[in-house]
Coordinates of C-alpha atoms and ligand atoms in Angstrom, one line a residue:
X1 CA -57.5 113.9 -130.6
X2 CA -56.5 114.0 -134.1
X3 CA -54.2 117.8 -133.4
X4 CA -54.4 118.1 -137.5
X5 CA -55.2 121.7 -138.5
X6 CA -55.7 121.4 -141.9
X7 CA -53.7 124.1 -144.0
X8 CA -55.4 126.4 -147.2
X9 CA -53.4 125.8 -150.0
X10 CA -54.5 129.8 -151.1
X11 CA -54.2 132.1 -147.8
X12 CA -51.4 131.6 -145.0
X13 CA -52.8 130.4 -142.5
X14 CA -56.0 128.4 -143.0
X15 CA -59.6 130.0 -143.2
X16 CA -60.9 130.0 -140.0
X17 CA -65.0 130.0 -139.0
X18 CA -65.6 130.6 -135.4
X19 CA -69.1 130.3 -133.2
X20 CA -69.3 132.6 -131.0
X21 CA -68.6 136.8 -130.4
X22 CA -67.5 137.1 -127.0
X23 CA -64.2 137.8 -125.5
X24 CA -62.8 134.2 -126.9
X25 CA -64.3 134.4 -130.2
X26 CA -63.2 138.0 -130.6
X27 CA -60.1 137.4 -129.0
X28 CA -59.1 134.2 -131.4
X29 CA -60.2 135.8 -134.2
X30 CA -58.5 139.1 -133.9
X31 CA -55.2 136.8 -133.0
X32 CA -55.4 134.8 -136.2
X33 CA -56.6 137.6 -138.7
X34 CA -53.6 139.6 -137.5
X35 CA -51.8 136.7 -138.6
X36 CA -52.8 137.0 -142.2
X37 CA -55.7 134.1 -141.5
X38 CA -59.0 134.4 -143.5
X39 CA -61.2 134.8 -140.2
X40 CA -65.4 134.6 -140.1
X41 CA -66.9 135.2 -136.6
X42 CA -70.6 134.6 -136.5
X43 CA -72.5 136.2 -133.6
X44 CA -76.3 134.9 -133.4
X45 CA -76.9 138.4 -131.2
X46 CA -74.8 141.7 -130.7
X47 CA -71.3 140.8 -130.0
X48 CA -70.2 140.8 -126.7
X49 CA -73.7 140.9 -124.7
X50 CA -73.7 137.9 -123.0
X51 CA -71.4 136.2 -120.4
X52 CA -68.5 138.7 -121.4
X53 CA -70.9 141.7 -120.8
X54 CA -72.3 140.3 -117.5
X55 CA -69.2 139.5 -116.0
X56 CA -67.6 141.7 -113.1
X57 CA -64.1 142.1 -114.7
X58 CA -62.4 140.4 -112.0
X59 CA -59.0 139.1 -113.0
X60 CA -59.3 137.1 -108.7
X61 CA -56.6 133.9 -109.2
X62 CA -56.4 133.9 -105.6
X63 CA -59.7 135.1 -104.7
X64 CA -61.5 132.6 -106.2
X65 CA -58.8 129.5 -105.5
X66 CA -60.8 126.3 -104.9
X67 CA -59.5 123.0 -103.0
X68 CA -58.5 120.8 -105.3
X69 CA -57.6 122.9 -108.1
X70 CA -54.6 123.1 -108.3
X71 CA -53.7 122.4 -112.2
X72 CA -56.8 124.8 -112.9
X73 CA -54.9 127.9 -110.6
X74 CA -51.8 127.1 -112.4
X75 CA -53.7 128.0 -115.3
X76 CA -55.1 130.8 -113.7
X77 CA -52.2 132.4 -112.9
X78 CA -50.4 131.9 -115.4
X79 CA -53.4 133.9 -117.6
X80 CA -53.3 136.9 -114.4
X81 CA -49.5 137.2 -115.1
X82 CA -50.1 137.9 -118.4
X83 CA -52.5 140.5 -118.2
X84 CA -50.7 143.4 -117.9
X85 CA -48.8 143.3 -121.3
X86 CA -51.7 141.6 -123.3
X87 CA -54.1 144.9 -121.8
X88 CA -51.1 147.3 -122.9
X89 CA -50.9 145.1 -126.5
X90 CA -55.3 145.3 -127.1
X91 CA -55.3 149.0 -125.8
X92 CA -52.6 149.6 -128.6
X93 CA -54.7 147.1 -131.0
X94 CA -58.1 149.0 -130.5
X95 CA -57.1 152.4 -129.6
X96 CA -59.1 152.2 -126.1
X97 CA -58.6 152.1 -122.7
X98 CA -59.5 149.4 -120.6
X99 CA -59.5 150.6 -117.7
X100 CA -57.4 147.6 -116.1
X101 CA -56.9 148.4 -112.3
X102 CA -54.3 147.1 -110.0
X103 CA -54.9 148.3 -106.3
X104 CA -55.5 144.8 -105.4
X105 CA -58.6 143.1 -103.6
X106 CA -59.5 142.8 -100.1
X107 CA -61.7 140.1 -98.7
X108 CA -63.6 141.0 -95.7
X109 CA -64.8 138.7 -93.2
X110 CA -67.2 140.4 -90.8
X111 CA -68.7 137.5 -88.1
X112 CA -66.4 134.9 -86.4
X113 CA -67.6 132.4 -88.9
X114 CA -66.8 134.5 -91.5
X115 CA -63.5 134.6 -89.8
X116 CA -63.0 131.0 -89.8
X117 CA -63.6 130.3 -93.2
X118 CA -61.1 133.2 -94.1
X119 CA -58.5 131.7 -92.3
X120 CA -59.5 128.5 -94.5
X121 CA -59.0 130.5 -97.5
X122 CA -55.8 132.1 -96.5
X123 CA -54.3 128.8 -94.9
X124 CA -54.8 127.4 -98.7
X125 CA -53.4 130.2 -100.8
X126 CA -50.8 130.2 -98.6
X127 CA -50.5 126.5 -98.9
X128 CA -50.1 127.1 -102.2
X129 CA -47.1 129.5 -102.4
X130 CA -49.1 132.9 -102.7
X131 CA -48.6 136.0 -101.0
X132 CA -51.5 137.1 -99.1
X133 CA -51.6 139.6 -96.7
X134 CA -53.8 138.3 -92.7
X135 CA -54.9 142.0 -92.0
X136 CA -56.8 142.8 -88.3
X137 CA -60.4 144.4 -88.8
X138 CA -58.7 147.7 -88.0
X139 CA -56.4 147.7 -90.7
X140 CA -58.8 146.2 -93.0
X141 CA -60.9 149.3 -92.2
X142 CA -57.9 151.7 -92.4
X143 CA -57.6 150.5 -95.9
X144 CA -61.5 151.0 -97.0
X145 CA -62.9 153.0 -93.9
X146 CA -66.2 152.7 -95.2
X147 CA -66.0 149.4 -94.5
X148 CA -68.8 149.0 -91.3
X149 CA -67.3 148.9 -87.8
X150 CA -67.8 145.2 -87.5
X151 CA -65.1 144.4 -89.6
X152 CA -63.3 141.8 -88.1
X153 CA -60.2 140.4 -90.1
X154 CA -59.0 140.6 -93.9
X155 CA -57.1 139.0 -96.5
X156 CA -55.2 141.3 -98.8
X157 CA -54.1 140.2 -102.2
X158 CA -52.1 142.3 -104.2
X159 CA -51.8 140.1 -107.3
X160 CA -56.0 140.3 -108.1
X161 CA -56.7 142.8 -110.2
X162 CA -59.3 144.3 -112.4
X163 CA -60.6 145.3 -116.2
X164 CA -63.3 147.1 -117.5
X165 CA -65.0 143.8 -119.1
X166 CA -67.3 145.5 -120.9
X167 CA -64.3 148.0 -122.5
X168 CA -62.2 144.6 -123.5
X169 CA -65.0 143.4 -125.3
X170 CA -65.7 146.0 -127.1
X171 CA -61.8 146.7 -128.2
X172 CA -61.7 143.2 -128.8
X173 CA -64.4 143.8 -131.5
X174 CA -62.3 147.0 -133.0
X175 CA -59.1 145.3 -133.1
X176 CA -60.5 141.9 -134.8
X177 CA -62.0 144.5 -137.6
X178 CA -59.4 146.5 -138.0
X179 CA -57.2 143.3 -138.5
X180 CA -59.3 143.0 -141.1
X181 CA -61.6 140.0 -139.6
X182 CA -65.8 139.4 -140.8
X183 CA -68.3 139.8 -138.7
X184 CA -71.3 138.6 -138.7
X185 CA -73.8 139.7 -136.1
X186 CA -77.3 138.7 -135.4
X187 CA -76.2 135.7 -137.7
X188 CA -76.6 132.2 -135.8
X189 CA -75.0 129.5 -136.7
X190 CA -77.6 126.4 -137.3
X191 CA -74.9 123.6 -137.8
X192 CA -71.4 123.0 -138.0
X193 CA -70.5 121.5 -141.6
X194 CA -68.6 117.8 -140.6
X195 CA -67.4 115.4 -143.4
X196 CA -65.0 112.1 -143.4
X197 CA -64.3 113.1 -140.0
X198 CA -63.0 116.7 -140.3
X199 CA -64.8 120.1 -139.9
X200 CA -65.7 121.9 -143.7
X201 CA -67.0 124.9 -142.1
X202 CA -70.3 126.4 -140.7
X203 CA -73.9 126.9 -141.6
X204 CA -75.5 130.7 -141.0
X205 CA -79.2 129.8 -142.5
X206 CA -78.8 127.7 -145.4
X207 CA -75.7 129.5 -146.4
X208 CA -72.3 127.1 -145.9
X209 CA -69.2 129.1 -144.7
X210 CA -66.6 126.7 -146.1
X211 CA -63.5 126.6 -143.5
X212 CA -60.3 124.8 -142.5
X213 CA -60.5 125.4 -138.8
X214 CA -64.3 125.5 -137.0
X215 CA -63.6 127.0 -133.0
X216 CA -66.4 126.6 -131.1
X217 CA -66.9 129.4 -128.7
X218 CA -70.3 129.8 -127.8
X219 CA -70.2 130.3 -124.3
X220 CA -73.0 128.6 -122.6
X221 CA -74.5 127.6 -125.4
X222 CA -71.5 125.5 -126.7
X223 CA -73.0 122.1 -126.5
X224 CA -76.4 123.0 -128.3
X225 CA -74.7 123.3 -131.4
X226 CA -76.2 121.0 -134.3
X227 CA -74.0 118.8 -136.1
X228 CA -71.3 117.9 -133.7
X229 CA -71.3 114.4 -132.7
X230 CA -71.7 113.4 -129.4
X231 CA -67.9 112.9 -128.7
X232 CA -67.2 116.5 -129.2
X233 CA -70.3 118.2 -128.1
X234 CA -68.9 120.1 -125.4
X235 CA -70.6 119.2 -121.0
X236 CA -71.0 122.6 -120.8
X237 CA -74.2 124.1 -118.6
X238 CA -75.3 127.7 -117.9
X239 CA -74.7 128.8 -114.2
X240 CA -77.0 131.9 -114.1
X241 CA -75.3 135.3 -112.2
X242 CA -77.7 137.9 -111.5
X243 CA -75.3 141.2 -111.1
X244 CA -76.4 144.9 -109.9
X245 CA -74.6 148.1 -109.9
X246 CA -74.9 151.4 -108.2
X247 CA -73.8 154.5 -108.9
X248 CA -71.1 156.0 -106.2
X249 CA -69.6 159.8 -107.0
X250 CA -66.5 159.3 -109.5
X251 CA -64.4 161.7 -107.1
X252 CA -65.2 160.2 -103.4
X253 CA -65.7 156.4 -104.1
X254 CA -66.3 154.5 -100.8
X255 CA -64.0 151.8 -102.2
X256 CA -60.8 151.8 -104.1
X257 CA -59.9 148.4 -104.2
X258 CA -62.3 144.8 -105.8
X259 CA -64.0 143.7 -102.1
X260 CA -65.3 140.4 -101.5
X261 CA -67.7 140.6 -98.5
X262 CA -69.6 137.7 -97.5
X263 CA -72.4 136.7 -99.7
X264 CA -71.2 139.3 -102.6
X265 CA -68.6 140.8 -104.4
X266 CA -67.9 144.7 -105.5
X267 CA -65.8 145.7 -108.2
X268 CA -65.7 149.8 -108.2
X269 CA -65.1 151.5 -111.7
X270 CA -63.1 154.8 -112.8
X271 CA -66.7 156.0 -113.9
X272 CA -68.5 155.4 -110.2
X273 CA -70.1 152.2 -111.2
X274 CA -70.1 149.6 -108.4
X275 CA -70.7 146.5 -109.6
X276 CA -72.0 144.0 -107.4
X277 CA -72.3 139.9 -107.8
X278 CA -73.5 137.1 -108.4
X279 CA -75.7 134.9 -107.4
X280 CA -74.6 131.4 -108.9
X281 CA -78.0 129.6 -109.9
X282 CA -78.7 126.1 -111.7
X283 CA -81.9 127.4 -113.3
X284 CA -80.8 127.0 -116.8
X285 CA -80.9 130.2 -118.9
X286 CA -83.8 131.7 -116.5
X287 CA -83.5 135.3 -117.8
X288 CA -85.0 137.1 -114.6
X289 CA -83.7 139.4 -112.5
X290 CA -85.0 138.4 -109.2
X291 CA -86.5 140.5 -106.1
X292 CA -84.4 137.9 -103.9
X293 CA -81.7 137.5 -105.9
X294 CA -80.9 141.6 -105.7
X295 CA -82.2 141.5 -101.9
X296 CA -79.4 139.2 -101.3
X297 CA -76.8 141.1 -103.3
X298 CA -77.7 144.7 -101.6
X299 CA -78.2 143.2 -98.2
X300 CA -75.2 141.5 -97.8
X301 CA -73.3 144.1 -99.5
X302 CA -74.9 146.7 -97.4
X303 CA -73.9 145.1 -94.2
X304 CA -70.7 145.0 -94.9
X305 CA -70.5 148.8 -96.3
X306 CA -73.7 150.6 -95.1
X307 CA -73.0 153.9 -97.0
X308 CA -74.4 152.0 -100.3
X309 CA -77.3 153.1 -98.6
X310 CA -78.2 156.4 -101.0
X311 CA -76.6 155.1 -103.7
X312 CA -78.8 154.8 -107.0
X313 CA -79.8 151.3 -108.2
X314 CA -78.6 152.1 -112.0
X315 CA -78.2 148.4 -113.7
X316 CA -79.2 144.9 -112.7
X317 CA -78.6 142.1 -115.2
X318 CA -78.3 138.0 -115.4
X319 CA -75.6 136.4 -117.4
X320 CA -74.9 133.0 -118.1
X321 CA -71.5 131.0 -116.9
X322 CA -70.8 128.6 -119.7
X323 CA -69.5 125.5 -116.5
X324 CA -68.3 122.0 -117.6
X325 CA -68.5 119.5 -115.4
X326 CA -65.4 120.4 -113.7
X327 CA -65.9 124.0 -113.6
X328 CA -62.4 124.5 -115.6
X329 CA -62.3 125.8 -119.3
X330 CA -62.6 122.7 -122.2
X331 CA -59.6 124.0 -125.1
X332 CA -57.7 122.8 -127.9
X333 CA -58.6 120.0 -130.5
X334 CA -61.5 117.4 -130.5
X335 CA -62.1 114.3 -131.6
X336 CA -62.9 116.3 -135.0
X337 CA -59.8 117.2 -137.6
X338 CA -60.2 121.3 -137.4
X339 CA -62.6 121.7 -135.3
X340 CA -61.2 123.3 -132.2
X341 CA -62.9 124.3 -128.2
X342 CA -62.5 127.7 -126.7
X343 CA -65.3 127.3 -124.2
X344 CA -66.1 126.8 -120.2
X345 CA -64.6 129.2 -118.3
X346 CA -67.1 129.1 -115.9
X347 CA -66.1 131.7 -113.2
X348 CA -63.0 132.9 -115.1
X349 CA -63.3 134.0 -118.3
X350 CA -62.2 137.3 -118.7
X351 CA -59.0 136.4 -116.4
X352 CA -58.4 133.4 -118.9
X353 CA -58.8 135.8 -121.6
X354 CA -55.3 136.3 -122.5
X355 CA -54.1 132.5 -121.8
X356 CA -56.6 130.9 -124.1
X357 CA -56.4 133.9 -127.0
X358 CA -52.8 133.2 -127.2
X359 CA -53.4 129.7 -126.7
X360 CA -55.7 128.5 -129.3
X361 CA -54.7 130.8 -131.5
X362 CA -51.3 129.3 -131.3
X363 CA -52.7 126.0 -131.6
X364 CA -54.3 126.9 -135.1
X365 CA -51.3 128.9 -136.5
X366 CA -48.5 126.3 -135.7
X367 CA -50.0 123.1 -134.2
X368 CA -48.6 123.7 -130.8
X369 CA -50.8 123.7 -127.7
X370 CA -48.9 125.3 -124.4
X371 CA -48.2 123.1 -122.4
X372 CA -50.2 124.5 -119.6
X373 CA -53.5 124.4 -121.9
X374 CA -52.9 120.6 -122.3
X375 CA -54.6 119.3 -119.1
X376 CA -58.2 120.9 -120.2
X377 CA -58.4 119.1 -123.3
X378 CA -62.3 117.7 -124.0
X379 CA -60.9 114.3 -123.6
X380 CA -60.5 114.6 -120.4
X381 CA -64.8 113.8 -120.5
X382 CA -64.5 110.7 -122.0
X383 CA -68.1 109.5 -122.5
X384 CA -69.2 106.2 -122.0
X385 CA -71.0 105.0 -124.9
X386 CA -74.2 104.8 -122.6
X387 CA -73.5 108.5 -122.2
X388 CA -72.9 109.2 -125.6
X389 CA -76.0 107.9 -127.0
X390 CA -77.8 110.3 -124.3
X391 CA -75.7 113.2 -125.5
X392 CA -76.5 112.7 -129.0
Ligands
FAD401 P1 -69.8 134.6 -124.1 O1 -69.3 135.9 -123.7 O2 -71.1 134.1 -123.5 O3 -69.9 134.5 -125.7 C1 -70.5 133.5 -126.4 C2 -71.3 134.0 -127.6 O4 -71.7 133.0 -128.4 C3 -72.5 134.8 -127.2 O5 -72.4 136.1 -127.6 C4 -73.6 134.1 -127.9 O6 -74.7 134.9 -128.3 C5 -72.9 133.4 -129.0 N1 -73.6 132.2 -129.6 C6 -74.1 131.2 -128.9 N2 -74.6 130.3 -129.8 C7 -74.4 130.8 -131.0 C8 -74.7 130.3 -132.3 N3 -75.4 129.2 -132.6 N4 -74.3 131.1 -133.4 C9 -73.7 132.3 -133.2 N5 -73.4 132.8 -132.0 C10 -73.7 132.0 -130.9 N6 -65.0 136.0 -115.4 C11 -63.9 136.6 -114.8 O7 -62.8 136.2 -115.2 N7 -64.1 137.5 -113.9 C12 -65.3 137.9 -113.4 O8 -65.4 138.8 -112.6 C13 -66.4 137.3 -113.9 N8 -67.7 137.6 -113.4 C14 -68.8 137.0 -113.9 C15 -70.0 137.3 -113.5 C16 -71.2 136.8 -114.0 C17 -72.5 137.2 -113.5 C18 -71.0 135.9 -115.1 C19 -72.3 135.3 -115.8 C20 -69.8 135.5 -115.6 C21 -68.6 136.0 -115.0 N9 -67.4 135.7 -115.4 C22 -66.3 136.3 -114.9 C23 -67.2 134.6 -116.4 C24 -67.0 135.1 -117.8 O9 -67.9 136.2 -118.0 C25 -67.1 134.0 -118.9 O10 -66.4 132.9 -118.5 C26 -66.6 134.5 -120.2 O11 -67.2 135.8 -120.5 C27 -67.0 133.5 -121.3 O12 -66.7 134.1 -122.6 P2 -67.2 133.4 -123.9 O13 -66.6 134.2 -125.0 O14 -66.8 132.0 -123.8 O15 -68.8 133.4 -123.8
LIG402 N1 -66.1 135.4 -111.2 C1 -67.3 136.0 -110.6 C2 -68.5 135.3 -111.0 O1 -68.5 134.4 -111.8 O2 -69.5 135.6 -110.4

């Protein structure tokens, strides 16, 4: 890694050109233009529409703890601690709510498998230090009592929360222009400008944006990106979600807190939304909503809360997980001078928000990466050159 970040002998920070407007790209920009940097974020679409639209909000450290990850739920939770300031501090930036919500998240385990691989799931996080809460299916049910009879045992953790992801985007987008950011939408980026080495900026067309500091946050589409060379052209695939939500009344929601039952997810909003995920597909960026990916989603939802049963069908979507070949976000410098990564957050990208805003953004400003940023450096996919040449 070279770690240079070149500085503009004319602004105070250096000009900055980033790929990519969803919550990263917003994120980093807004960051650095409040810092008095020169900032260009160039959106090939609307900003915000695609991964950071389609996600359920979730801010689920615990919930969705994997074996084996244990630097990655460092990171993780170090991002969820966060949150609760860095909402208050965009709220105040954009003038919006977010609706973050903090009544915690119940997972629901309604057959005796289901029980068993709870107890998996709660024997790790508690391996690992958390507080987690074993609940019996009655009290499980005393907490949600829509929650269907067969309710057998829960896990209650206080510490997941929620945001309105499509809210943070959006007040992402009003903060970064009222720090006086550019913002190119429907304007693609066709290369990234490299010389001697270093970044020089960014093709939109055959226009050059000329800039100290390239940050590639394209989401799922980071590694498609002409003109980097193979050593830092990000492993990162699309893992397609398909998502659907209901509409539940605003004033009697059957659930208060986010629920994981088996085979879905529901995060309830202040407006009556229910939103209800994923499936997680390798079918590259396979734009349809399914009849069995939604027949999955309602049926294991609805037998696990069977008064979604009236409930209208209002939204169903598919949305892209930008995954690397670790599942864990890919951030900092690259092989490149100036050209930095903001991409792969997988599963977690809205709860990383804050982390790898404050992060990067750091990075660019003062040449200091966080030390708990430093293990998910692109280096750690060192090609072989074999690989490289297949890459390129
Ligand atoms: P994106 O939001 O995808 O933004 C990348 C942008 O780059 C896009 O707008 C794209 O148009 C643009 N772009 C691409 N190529 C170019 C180009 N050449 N020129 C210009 N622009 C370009 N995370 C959580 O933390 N909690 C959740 O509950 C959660 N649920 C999810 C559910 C689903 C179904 C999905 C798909 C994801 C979910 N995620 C969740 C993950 C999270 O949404 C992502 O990790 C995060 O939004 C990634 O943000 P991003 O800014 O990197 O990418
Ligand atoms: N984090 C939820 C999902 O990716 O589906």
């Amino acid at each position: 890694m070279t770690g240079e970040i070149p500085k503009s002998p004319t602004a105070p920070g250096p000009r900055v050109a980033i790929i990519g407007g969803g919550v990263c790209g917003l994120g980093i920009g807004w960051r650095l233009a409040a810092a008095g940097c020169r900032v260009e974020v160039f959106e090939r679409d609307k900003t915000g529409r695609a991964a950071s639209w389609a996600a359920a909000g979730m801010l689920a450290a615990r919930a969705e703890a994997e074996p084996l990850e244990d630097t990655l739920l460092e990171l993780n939770l170090k991002s969820q601690r966060m949150w609760p300031e860095w909402a208050q501090e965009v709220e105040a930036a954009a003038g919006m709510a977010l609706d973050y919500r903090d009544e915690g998240t119940l997972i629901v385990a309604v057959t005796r498998d289901d029980v068993e691989q709870l107890h998996f799931h709660h024997e790790l996080l508690r391996g690992f230090g958390l507080e987690v809460e074993w609940l019996s299916g009655a009290e499980t049910r005393r907490r949600e009592p829509f929650l269907s009879p067969k309710t057998s045992a829960g896990v209650y953790s206080a510490g997941d929360h929620q945001v309105d992801n499509r809210k943070l985007v959006t007040a992402l987008e009003l903060a970064y222009l009222d720090a006086g950011g550019a913002l190119y939408e429907e304007t693609e980026v066709t290369r990234v400008e490299i010389a001697n080495g270093a970044a020089r900026g960014v093709f939109a067309g055959d226009e050059l944006h000329e800039a100290d500091v390239v940050v590639l946050a394209a989401g799922a589409w980071s590694r498609e990106i002409p003109g980097l060379p193979a050593s830092a052209r990000p492993p990162i695939r699309p893992i397609k979600g398909q998502m659907v939500a209901l509409q539940m009344d605003p004033s009697a929601p059957l659930i208060r807190h986010v629920v994981w039952v088996p085979g879905a997810y529901l995060a309830p909003r202040l407006d009556g939304r229910l939103i209800i995920g994923a499936t997680v597909e390798e079918k590259g960026f396979d734009t349809d909503v399914t009849a069995g990916g939604v027949l999955n989603l309602l049926l294991n939802t609805w037998e696990a809360l069977p008064g979604i049963d009236e409930l209208p069908l209002v939204e169903s979507w598919v949305g892209f997980r930008p995954t690397s070949r670790d599942d864990a976000p890919i951030l900092g410098p690259s092989p490149v001078e100036g050209l930095v990564m903001a991409t792969g957050h997988h599963r977690n990208g809205i709860l990383l928000a804050p982390i790898t805003i404050d992060a990067v953004s750091d990075y660019i400003l003062k040449g200091r990466l966080d030390a708990a940023v430093r293990p998910f450096g692109i280096d750690r996919f060192r090609l072989s050159e074999v690989e490289q040449r297949g890459a390129a």
